[in-house]
Amino acid sequence: MLDVFKTSKNRNEKKEIVLDKDNIPKHVAIIMDGNGRWAKKRKLPRTVGHKAGVETIRRVIKEAHILGIKFLTLYAFSTENWKRPDDEVSALMKLLVEYLRSELAELNRNGVVIKILGDITKLPIDAQKEVLNAIEITKNNTGVVLNIAFNYGGRDEIIRAVKLISKEVEDGNISVSDINEGLLEKYLYTSNIPDPDLIIRPSGEQRISNFLLWQCAYSEFWYSNVCWPDFKEEHLRKAIYDYQHRDRRYGGV
Ligand code: FPP
């Protein structure tokens, strides 16, 4: 057993939750939702909500390290998020740059490997540079693999893979009969990354929003009503506790 932590409904009643250290999900993926609503409730601009969301990212990465989660994927910007007002899109690009500039040294010290899922060629040049630099600097680390899904869409990822495979067929490198699940996975952004065991979505929404569509085939889902800026270590632990009490059958009995 890994640890004991206490949650309380009221001060007098504490409930102990014990996590099984032998059944920590290897890959946890999170849809970081609710920044806008968090800000609106406080009569603040949406971008302040995204900034507050970055604080949660810091907490969650540290906790993932403590718990022994090997892969952590954070959905930060979807292929559909370009539809948001220009100032919000720019603020999100800026936050990515600021985050990498301010956190890279510490992430690197802690052995974090940074990967990006998504098409970064559409990002502003400074963001592309920061991202490539972070990937390069952390590539030989052996700690938590942090996948930042940025300009990521599940459908886009599958279409990209299909195009790349079609090109291989066209060039005569493979034949149609070589195409199977294993081959397709090699052409996804998540090549060499195991499928997520657990997908978390805070903020009360219960949909997948074009996130890891191929990879979520057998993922467990966990929802919470708290908005992402209010998401704390204890929510991650509760999600894992619930995950550990599910029966994963992968289509078997
Ligand atoms: C969804 O909440 C959140 C996003 C689209 C952006 C998430 C980005 C960050 C937390 C920070 C930037 C990323 C990095 C890696 C530094 P929403 O705005 O849709 O919330 P709402 O549904 O309440 O409006």
PDB file of C-alpha atoms and ligand atoms in Angstrom:
ATOM      1  CA  MET A   1       0.000   0.000   0.000  1.00  0.00           C
ATOM      2  CA  LEU A   2       1.378   3.342  -0.972  1.00  0.00           C
ATOM      3  CA  ASP A   3       0.047   5.983   1.244  1.00  0.00           C
ATOM      4  CA  VAL A   4      -2.798   7.136   3.337  1.00  0.00           C
ATOM      5  CA  PHE A   5      -4.585  10.373   2.842  1.00  0.00           C
ATOM      6  CA  LYS A   6      -7.630  11.759   4.486  1.00  0.00           C
ATOM      7  CA  THR A   7     -10.644  13.457   3.029  1.00  0.00           C
ATOM      8  CA  SER A   8     -13.257  15.002   5.238  1.00  0.00           C
ATOM      9  CA  LYS A   9     -16.881  15.864   4.648  1.00  0.00           C
ATOM     10  CA  ASN A  10     -16.845  17.707   7.921  1.00  0.00           C
ATOM     11  CA  ARG A  11     -14.106  18.319  10.432  1.00  0.00           C
ATOM     12  CA  ASN A  12     -15.147  15.494  12.721  1.00  0.00           C
ATOM     13  CA  GLU A  13     -15.501  12.788  10.165  1.00  0.00           C
ATOM     14  CA  LYS A  14     -12.298  11.784   8.372  1.00  0.00           C
ATOM     15  CA  LYS A  15     -12.176   9.036   5.833  1.00  0.00           C
ATOM     16  CA  GLU A  16      -8.968   7.245   5.041  1.00  0.00           C
ATOM     17  CA  ILE A  17      -8.180   6.342   1.464  1.00  0.00           C
ATOM     18  CA  VAL A  18      -5.352   3.941   0.842  1.00  0.00           C
ATOM     19  CA  LEU A  19      -3.831   3.547  -2.596  1.00  0.00           C
ATOM     20  CA  ASP A  20      -2.405   0.269  -3.821  1.00  0.00           C
ATOM     21  CA  LYS A  21       1.105   1.099  -5.039  1.00  0.00           C
ATOM     22  CA  ASP A  22       1.082  -1.987  -7.253  1.00  0.00           C
ATOM     23  CA  ASN A  23      -1.929  -0.771  -9.200  1.00  0.00           C
ATOM     24  CA  ILE A  24      -1.088   2.828 -10.018  1.00  0.00           C
ATOM     25  CA  PRO A  25      -2.276   3.619 -13.561  1.00  0.00           C
ATOM     26  CA  LYS A  26       0.729   3.806 -15.826  1.00  0.00           C
ATOM     27  CA  HIS A  27      -0.786   6.506 -18.015  1.00  0.00           C
ATOM     28  CA  VAL A  28      -3.163   9.190 -16.759  1.00  0.00           C
ATOM     29  CA  ALA A  29      -4.609  11.669 -19.250  1.00  0.00           C
ATOM     30  CA  ILE A  30      -6.454  14.818 -18.216  1.00  0.00           C
ATOM     31  CA  ILE A  31      -8.828  17.157 -20.042  1.00  0.00           C
ATOM     32  CA  MET A  32      -8.039  20.371 -18.171  1.00  0.00           C
ATOM     33  CA  ASP A  33     -11.530  21.861 -18.329  1.00  0.00           C
ATOM     34  CA  GLY A  34     -13.321  24.667 -16.511  1.00  0.00           C
ATOM     35  CA  ASN A  35     -10.758  27.475 -16.498  1.00  0.00           C
ATOM     36  CA  GLY A  36     -13.214  29.874 -18.143  1.00  0.00           C
ATOM     37  CA  ARG A  37     -16.039  29.111 -15.722  1.00  0.00           C
ATOM     38  CA  TRP A  38     -13.674  29.355 -12.759  1.00  0.00           C
ATOM     39  CA  ALA A  39     -12.710  32.859 -13.894  1.00  0.00           C
ATOM     40  CA  LYS A  40     -16.275  33.897 -14.719  1.00  0.00           C
ATOM     41  CA  LYS A  41     -17.445  32.947 -11.234  1.00  0.00           C
ATOM     42  CA  ARG A  42     -14.846  35.382  -9.876  1.00  0.00           C
ATOM     43  CA  LYS A  43     -15.718  38.077 -12.443  1.00  0.00           C
ATOM     44  CA  LEU A  44     -12.229  37.738 -13.923  1.00  0.00           C
ATOM     45  CA  PRO A  45     -11.145  37.439 -17.578  1.00  0.00           C
ATOM     46  CA  ARG A  46     -11.017  33.865 -18.921  1.00  0.00           C
ATOM     47  CA  THR A  47      -7.263  34.172 -19.390  1.00  0.00           C
ATOM     48  CA  VAL A  48      -6.858  34.503 -15.607  1.00  0.00           C
ATOM     49  CA  GLY A  49      -8.552  31.110 -15.364  1.00  0.00           C
ATOM     50  CA  HIS A  50      -5.997  29.616 -17.749  1.00  0.00           C
ATOM     51  CA  LYS A  51      -3.172  31.129 -15.666  1.00  0.00           C
ATOM     52  CA  ALA A  52      -4.649  29.578 -12.551  1.00  0.00           C
ATOM     53  CA  GLY A  53      -4.817  26.319 -14.502  1.00  0.00           C
ATOM     54  CA  VAL A  54      -1.050  26.411 -14.940  1.00  0.00           C
ATOM     55  CA  GLU A  55      -0.673  26.310 -11.132  1.00  0.00           C
ATOM     56  CA  THR A  56      -2.713  23.115 -11.135  1.00  0.00           C
ATOM     57  CA  ILE A  57      -0.399  21.673 -13.792  1.00  0.00           C
ATOM     58  CA  ARG A  58       2.556  22.244 -11.433  1.00  0.00           C
ATOM     59  CA  ARG A  59       0.770  20.494  -8.557  1.00  0.00           C
ATOM     60  CA  VAL A  60      -0.365  17.561 -10.668  1.00  0.00           C
ATOM     61  CA  ILE A  61       3.069  16.873 -12.166  1.00  0.00           C
ATOM     62  CA  LYS A  62       4.609  16.774  -8.684  1.00  0.00           C
ATOM     63  CA  GLU A  63       1.895  14.456  -7.448  1.00  0.00           C
ATOM     64  CA  ALA A  64       2.240  12.199 -10.502  1.00  0.00           C
ATOM     65  CA  HIS A  65       5.920  11.870  -9.633  1.00  0.00           C
ATOM     66  CA  ILE A  66       5.156  11.005  -5.996  1.00  0.00           C
ATOM     67  CA  LEU A  67       2.522   8.445  -6.956  1.00  0.00           C
ATOM     68  CA  GLY A  68       4.682   6.768  -9.588  1.00  0.00           C
ATOM     69  CA  ILE A  69       2.549   7.602 -12.621  1.00  0.00           C
ATOM     70  CA  LYS A  70       4.815   7.063 -15.598  1.00  0.00           C
ATOM     71  CA  PHE A  71       2.928   8.926 -18.335  1.00  0.00           C
ATOM     72  CA  LEU A  72       0.868  12.067 -17.796  1.00  0.00           C
ATOM     73  CA  THR A  73      -0.971  13.614 -20.741  1.00  0.00           C
ATOM     74  CA  LEU A  74      -2.519  17.076 -20.454  1.00  0.00           C
ATOM     75  CA  TYR A  75      -4.981  18.381 -23.065  1.00  0.00           C
ATOM     76  CA  ALA A  76      -3.956  22.032 -23.313  1.00  0.00           C
ATOM     77  CA  PHE A  77      -5.137  23.198 -26.747  1.00  0.00           C
ATOM     78  CA  SER A  78      -7.334  21.322 -29.200  1.00  0.00           C
ATOM     79  CA  THR A  79      -7.521  21.645 -32.970  1.00  0.00           C
ATOM     80  CA  GLU A  80     -10.952  23.232 -32.330  1.00  0.00           C
ATOM     81  CA  ASN A  81      -9.655  25.814 -29.849  1.00  0.00           C
ATOM     82  CA  TRP A  82      -8.527  28.051 -32.751  1.00  0.00           C
ATOM     83  CA  LYS A  83     -12.217  29.049 -32.915  1.00  0.00           C
ATOM     84  CA  ARG A  84     -11.838  30.985 -29.639  1.00  0.00           C
ATOM     85  CA  PRO A  85     -11.400  34.786 -29.678  1.00  0.00           C
ATOM     86  CA  ASP A  86      -7.956  35.855 -30.920  1.00  0.00           C
ATOM     87  CA  ASP A  87      -6.906  37.293 -27.561  1.00  0.00           C
ATOM     88  CA  GLU A  88      -7.649  34.011 -25.793  1.00  0.00           C
ATOM     89  CA  VAL A  89      -5.756  31.981 -28.414  1.00  0.00           C
ATOM     90  CA  SER A  90      -2.763  34.339 -28.104  1.00  0.00           C
ATOM     91  CA  ALA A  91      -2.904  34.131 -24.318  1.00  0.00           C
ATOM     92  CA  LEU A  92      -2.807  30.322 -24.466  1.00  0.00           C
ATOM     93  CA  MET A  93       0.184  30.384 -26.846  1.00  0.00           C
ATOM     94  CA  LYS A  94       1.919  32.841 -24.514  1.00  0.00           C
ATOM     95  CA  LEU A  95       1.180  30.669 -21.497  1.00  0.00           C
ATOM     96  CA  LEU A  96       2.787  27.682 -23.191  1.00  0.00           C
ATOM     97  CA  VAL A  97       5.937  29.719 -23.887  1.00  0.00           C
ATOM     98  CA  GLU A  98       6.029  31.202 -20.358  1.00  0.00           C
ATOM     99  CA  TYR A  99       5.398  27.826 -18.790  1.00  0.00           C
ATOM    100  CA  LEU A 100       8.269  26.160 -20.642  1.00  0.00           C
ATOM    101  CA  ARG A 101      10.623  29.105 -20.029  1.00  0.00           C
ATOM    102  CA  SER A 102       9.929  29.203 -16.317  1.00  0.00           C
ATOM    103  CA  GLU A 103       9.576  25.474 -15.583  1.00  0.00           C
ATOM    104  CA  LEU A 104      11.974  23.724 -17.928  1.00  0.00           C
ATOM    105  CA  ALA A 105      14.995  23.775 -15.623  1.00  0.00           C
ATOM    106  CA  GLU A 106      13.037  22.323 -12.710  1.00  0.00           C
ATOM    107  CA  LEU A 107      11.205  19.777 -14.851  1.00  0.00           C
ATOM    108  CA  ASN A 108      14.561  18.699 -16.233  1.00  0.00           C
ATOM    109  CA  ARG A 109      16.077  18.456 -12.725  1.00  0.00           C
ATOM    110  CA  ASN A 110      13.183  16.200 -11.760  1.00  0.00           C
ATOM    111  CA  GLY A 111      13.805  13.916 -14.718  1.00  0.00           C
ATOM    112  CA  VAL A 112      10.613  14.820 -16.598  1.00  0.00           C
ATOM    113  CA  VAL A 113      10.549  13.963 -20.316  1.00  0.00           C
ATOM    114  CA  ILE A 114       8.542  16.522 -22.306  1.00  0.00           C
ATOM    115  CA  LYS A 115       6.675  15.409 -25.409  1.00  0.00           C
ATOM    116  CA  ILE A 116       4.128  17.198 -27.527  1.00  0.00           C
ATOM    117  CA  LEU A 117       1.099  15.543 -29.089  1.00  0.00           C
ATOM    118  CA  GLY A 118      -0.230  17.618 -31.966  1.00  0.00           C
ATOM    119  CA  ASP A 119       0.832  19.683 -34.940  1.00  0.00           C
ATOM    120  CA  ILE A 120       3.195  22.324 -33.600  1.00  0.00           C
ATOM    121  CA  THR A 121       4.024  23.704 -37.042  1.00  0.00           C
ATOM    122  CA  LYS A 122       0.887  25.866 -36.779  1.00  0.00           C
ATOM    123  CA  LEU A 123       2.065  27.530 -33.550  1.00  0.00           C
ATOM    124  CA  PRO A 124       3.819  30.917 -33.416  1.00  0.00           C
ATOM    125  CA  ILE A 125       7.574  30.591 -34.029  1.00  0.00           C
ATOM    126  CA  ASP A 126       8.572  31.385 -30.436  1.00  0.00           C
ATOM    127  CA  ALA A 127       6.272  28.641 -29.159  1.00  0.00           C
ATOM    128  CA  GLN A 128       7.674  26.158 -31.693  1.00  0.00           C
ATOM    129  CA  LYS A 129      11.211  27.008 -30.573  1.00  0.00           C
ATOM    130  CA  GLU A 130      10.417  26.596 -26.861  1.00  0.00           C
ATOM    131  CA  VAL A 131       8.682  23.297 -27.496  1.00  0.00           C
ATOM    132  CA  LEU A 132      11.514  21.861 -29.612  1.00  0.00           C
ATOM    133  CA  ASN A 133      14.069  23.045 -27.061  1.00  0.00           C
ATOM    134  CA  ALA A 134      12.145  21.438 -24.169  1.00  0.00           C
ATOM    135  CA  ILE A 135      11.825  18.150 -26.090  1.00  0.00           C
ATOM    136  CA  GLU A 136      15.534  18.160 -26.910  1.00  0.00           C
ATOM    137  CA  ILE A 137      16.738  19.033 -23.403  1.00  0.00           C
ATOM    138  CA  THR A 138      14.585  16.433 -21.644  1.00  0.00           C
ATOM    139  CA  LYS A 139      14.726  13.607 -24.192  1.00  0.00           C
ATOM    140  CA  ASN A 140      17.175  11.419 -22.234  1.00  0.00           C
ATOM    141  CA  ASN A 141      15.478  11.809 -18.856  1.00  0.00           C
ATOM    142  CA  THR A 142      13.932   8.800 -17.194  1.00  0.00           C
ATOM    143  CA  GLY A 143      11.180  10.282 -15.003  1.00  0.00           C
ATOM    144  CA  VAL A 144       7.540  11.104 -15.684  1.00  0.00           C
ATOM    145  CA  VAL A 145       6.760  11.481 -19.384  1.00  0.00           C
ATOM    146  CA  LEU A 146       4.720  14.668 -19.708  1.00  0.00           C
ATOM    147  CA  ASN A 147       2.756  14.712 -22.957  1.00  0.00           C
ATOM    148  CA  ILE A 148       1.376  18.157 -23.644  1.00  0.00           C
ATOM    149  CA  ALA A 149      -1.451  17.841 -26.169  1.00  0.00           C
ATOM    150  CA  PHE A 150      -1.282  21.151 -28.003  1.00  0.00           C
ATOM    151  CA  ASN A 151      -3.043  21.793 -31.301  1.00  0.00           C
ATOM    152  CA  TYR A 152      -4.122  18.202 -30.841  1.00  0.00           C
ATOM    153  CA  GLY A 153      -7.254  16.529 -32.165  1.00  0.00           C
ATOM    154  CA  GLY A 154      -7.977  12.811 -32.158  1.00  0.00           C
ATOM    155  CA  ARG A 155      -9.575  12.865 -35.623  1.00  0.00           C
ATOM    156  CA  ASP A 156      -6.740  14.954 -36.994  1.00  0.00           C
ATOM    157  CA  GLU A 157      -4.235  12.481 -35.541  1.00  0.00           C
ATOM    158  CA  ILE A 158      -5.972   9.500 -37.160  1.00  0.00           C
ATOM    159  CA  ILE A 159      -6.235  11.224 -40.553  1.00  0.00           C
ATOM    160  CA  ARG A 160      -2.551  12.138 -40.346  1.00  0.00           C
ATOM    161  CA  ALA A 161      -1.674   8.503 -39.614  1.00  0.00           C
ATOM    162  CA  VAL A 162      -3.839   7.280 -42.516  1.00  0.00           C
ATOM    163  CA  LYS A 163      -2.109   9.719 -44.884  1.00  0.00           C
ATOM    164  CA  LEU A 164       1.356   8.656 -43.727  1.00  0.00           C
ATOM    165  CA  ILE A 165       0.478   4.977 -44.138  1.00  0.00           C
ATOM    166  CA  SER A 166      -1.072   5.618 -47.568  1.00  0.00           C
ATOM    167  CA  LYS A 167       2.177   7.272 -48.632  1.00  0.00           C
ATOM    168  CA  GLU A 168       4.136   4.205 -47.494  1.00  0.00           C
ATOM    169  CA  VAL A 169       1.822   2.008 -49.566  1.00  0.00           C
ATOM    170  CA  GLU A 170       2.094   4.352 -52.546  1.00  0.00           C
ATOM    171  CA  ASP A 171       5.900   4.295 -52.288  1.00  0.00           C
ATOM    172  CA  GLY A 172       5.856   0.493 -52.185  1.00  0.00           C
ATOM    173  CA  ASN A 173       7.353   0.272 -48.672  1.00  0.00           C
ATOM    174  CA  ILE A 174       4.404  -1.675 -47.261  1.00  0.00           C
ATOM    175  CA  SER A 175       1.365  -3.404 -48.702  1.00  0.00           C
ATOM    176  CA  VAL A 176      -2.274  -2.969 -47.697  1.00  0.00           C
ATOM    177  CA  SER A 177      -2.229  -6.358 -45.974  1.00  0.00           C
ATOM    178  CA  ASP A 178       0.475  -5.056 -43.583  1.00  0.00           C
ATOM    179  CA  ILE A 179      -1.966  -2.548 -42.092  1.00  0.00           C
ATOM    180  CA  ASN A 180      -3.115  -3.570 -38.630  1.00  0.00           C
ATOM    181  CA  GLU A 181      -3.618  -1.927 -35.212  1.00  0.00           C
ATOM    182  CA  GLY A 182       0.064  -2.166 -34.319  1.00  0.00           C
ATOM    183  CA  LEU A 183       1.127  -0.507 -37.538  1.00  0.00           C
ATOM    184  CA  LEU A 184      -1.410   2.314 -37.258  1.00  0.00           C
ATOM    185  CA  GLU A 185      -0.281   3.028 -33.690  1.00  0.00           C
ATOM    186  CA  LYS A 186       3.238   3.657 -34.949  1.00  0.00           C
ATOM    187  CA  TYR A 187       1.941   6.597 -36.977  1.00  0.00           C
ATOM    188  CA  LEU A 188       0.031   8.257 -34.129  1.00  0.00           C
ATOM    189  CA  TYR A 189       1.526  11.077 -32.042  1.00  0.00           C
ATOM    190  CA  THR A 190       1.452   8.577 -29.159  1.00  0.00           C
ATOM    191  CA  SER A 191       3.748   6.067 -30.837  1.00  0.00           C
ATOM    192  CA  ASN A 192       5.693   4.265 -28.065  1.00  0.00           C
ATOM    193  CA  ILE A 193       3.344   5.619 -25.384  1.00  0.00           C
ATOM    194  CA  PRO A 194       0.923   3.134 -23.803  1.00  0.00           C
ATOM    195  CA  ASP A 195      -2.813   3.837 -24.053  1.00  0.00           C
ATOM    196  CA  PRO A 196      -4.197   5.886 -21.147  1.00  0.00           C
ATOM    197  CA  ASP A 197      -5.454   3.720 -18.293  1.00  0.00           C
ATOM    198  CA  LEU A 198      -7.376   6.584 -16.762  1.00  0.00           C
ATOM    199  CA  ILE A 199      -8.859   9.713 -18.356  1.00  0.00           C
ATOM    200  CA  ILE A 200      -9.890  12.493 -15.983  1.00  0.00           C
ATOM    201  CA  ARG A 201     -12.202  15.377 -16.860  1.00  0.00           C
ATOM    202  CA  PRO A 202     -12.986  17.983 -14.245  1.00  0.00           C
ATOM    203  CA  SER A 203     -15.595  20.785 -14.426  1.00  0.00           C
ATOM    204  CA  GLY A 204     -18.706  18.622 -14.624  1.00  0.00           C
ATOM    205  CA  GLU A 205     -18.546  17.908 -18.369  1.00  0.00           C
ATOM    206  CA  GLN A 206     -18.684  14.267 -19.407  1.00  0.00           C
ATOM    207  CA  ARG A 207     -17.515  14.039 -22.990  1.00  0.00           C
ATOM    208  CA  ILE A 208     -14.314  13.101 -24.798  1.00  0.00           C
ATOM    209  CA  SER A 209     -13.986  16.259 -26.964  1.00  0.00           C
ATOM    210  CA  ASN A 210     -11.779  14.720 -29.662  1.00  0.00           C
ATOM    211  CA  PHE A 211      -9.172  13.596 -27.115  1.00  0.00           C
ATOM    212  CA  LEU A 212      -7.148  10.393 -27.692  1.00  0.00           C
ATOM    213  CA  LEU A 213      -9.984   8.843 -29.717  1.00  0.00           C
ATOM    214  CA  TRP A 214      -7.998   5.804 -30.822  1.00  0.00           C
ATOM    215  CA  GLN A 215      -6.146   5.377 -27.547  1.00  0.00           C
ATOM    216  CA  CYS A 216      -9.161   5.587 -25.203  1.00  0.00           C
ATOM    217  CA  ALA A 217     -10.661   2.286 -26.406  1.00  0.00           C
ATOM    218  CA  TYR A 218     -10.271   0.674 -22.965  1.00  0.00           C
ATOM    219  CA  SER A 219      -9.558   3.676 -20.735  1.00  0.00           C
ATOM    220  CA  GLU A 220     -11.397   4.183 -17.484  1.00  0.00           C
ATOM    221  CA  PHE A 221     -13.104   7.578 -17.198  1.00  0.00           C
ATOM    222  CA  TRP A 222     -13.324   9.710 -14.077  1.00  0.00           C
ATOM    223  CA  TYR A 223     -15.254  12.945 -13.770  1.00  0.00           C
ATOM    224  CA  SER A 224     -15.370  15.630 -11.136  1.00  0.00           C
ATOM    225  CA  ASN A 225     -17.367  18.814 -10.710  1.00  0.00           C
ATOM    226  CA  VAL A 226     -14.407  20.935  -9.638  1.00  0.00           C
ATOM    227  CA  CYS A 227     -12.992  23.294 -12.237  1.00  0.00           C
ATOM    228  CA  TRP A 228      -9.372  22.658 -13.269  1.00  0.00           C
ATOM    229  CA  PRO A 229      -7.894  25.562 -11.242  1.00  0.00           C
ATOM    230  CA  ASP A 230      -9.468  24.004  -8.113  1.00  0.00           C
ATOM    231  CA  PHE A 231      -8.259  20.486  -8.936  1.00  0.00           C
ATOM    232  CA  LYS A 232      -5.946  19.371  -6.118  1.00  0.00           C
ATOM    233  CA  GLU A 233      -3.666  16.446  -5.327  1.00  0.00           C
ATOM    234  CA  GLU A 234      -6.526  14.808  -3.434  1.00  0.00           C
ATOM    235  CA  HIS A 235      -8.697  14.750  -6.558  1.00  0.00           C
ATOM    236  CA  LEU A 236      -5.983  12.907  -8.457  1.00  0.00           C
ATOM    237  CA  ARG A 237      -5.681  10.460  -5.580  1.00  0.00           C
ATOM    238  CA  LYS A 238      -9.446   9.936  -5.404  1.00  0.00           C
ATOM    239  CA  ALA A 239      -9.518   9.315  -9.165  1.00  0.00           C
ATOM    240  CA  ILE A 240      -6.822   6.681  -8.749  1.00  0.00           C
ATOM    241  CA  TYR A 241      -8.587   5.170  -5.764  1.00  0.00           C
ATOM    242  CA  ASP A 242     -11.775   4.790  -7.824  1.00  0.00           C
ATOM    243  CA  TYR A 243      -9.757   3.426 -10.749  1.00  0.00           C
ATOM    244  CA  GLN A 244      -8.261   0.800  -8.433  1.00  0.00           C
ATOM    245  CA  HIS A 245     -11.770  -0.364  -7.538  1.00  0.00           C
ATOM    246  CA  ARG A 246     -12.902  -0.850 -11.118  1.00  0.00           C
ATOM    247  CA  ASP A 247     -12.890  -4.184 -12.918  1.00  0.00           C
ATOM    248  CA  ARG A 248     -11.105  -3.813 -16.265  1.00  0.00           C
ATOM    249  CA  ARG A 249     -12.141  -6.651 -18.549  1.00  0.00           C
ATOM    250  CA  TYR A 250     -10.998  -5.392 -21.969  1.00  0.00           C
ATOM    251  CA  GLY A 251     -14.002  -7.034 -23.591  1.00  0.00           C
ATOM    252  CA  GLY A 252     -13.442 -10.345 -21.779  1.00  0.00           C
ATOM    253  CA  VAL A 253     -15.484 -11.750 -18.886  1.00  0.00           C
TER     254      VAL A 253
HETATM  255  C1  FPP B   1     -10.402  24.362 -21.044  1.00  0.00           C
HETATM  256  O1  FPP B   1     -11.133  25.199 -20.187  1.00  0.00           O
HETATM  257  C2  FPP B   1      -9.002  24.741 -21.005  1.00  0.00           C
HETATM  258  C3  FPP B   1      -8.244  25.061 -22.089  1.00  0.00           C
HETATM  259  C4  FPP B   1      -8.795  25.079 -23.450  1.00  0.00           C
HETATM  260  C5  FPP B   1      -6.841  25.487 -21.932  1.00  0.00           C
HETATM  261  C6  FPP B   1      -6.028  24.725 -20.931  1.00  0.00           C
HETATM  262  C7  FPP B   1      -4.705  25.370 -20.811  1.00  0.00           C
HETATM  263  C8  FPP B   1      -4.001  25.576 -19.664  1.00  0.00           C
HETATM  264  C9  FPP B   1      -4.459  25.074 -18.356  1.00  0.00           C
HETATM  265  C10 FPP B   1      -2.726  26.327 -19.643  1.00  0.00           C
HETATM  266  C11 FPP B   1      -1.876  26.360 -20.887  1.00  0.00           C
HETATM  267  C12 FPP B   1      -1.119  25.131 -21.100  1.00  0.00           C
HETATM  268  C13 FPP B   1       0.174  24.903 -20.779  1.00  0.00           C
HETATM  269  C14 FPP B   1       0.738  23.580 -21.070  1.00  0.00           C
HETATM  270  C15 FPP B   1       1.039  25.878 -20.130  1.00  0.00           C
HETATM  271  P1  FPP B   1     -12.193  26.203 -20.808  1.00  0.00           P
HETATM  272  O2  FPP B   1     -11.513  27.482 -21.092  1.00  0.00           O
HETATM  273  O3  FPP B   1     -12.858  25.571 -21.976  1.00  0.00           O
HETATM  274  O4  FPP B   1     -13.177  26.346 -19.601  1.00  0.00           O
HETATM  275  P2  FPP B   1     -14.744  26.609 -19.705  1.00  0.00           P
HETATM  276  O5  FPP B   1     -15.347  25.371 -20.300  1.00  0.00           O
HETATM  277  O6  FPP B   1     -15.120  26.813 -18.286  1.00  0.00           O
HETATM  278  O7  FPP B   1     -14.959  27.829 -20.553  1.00  0.00           O
END
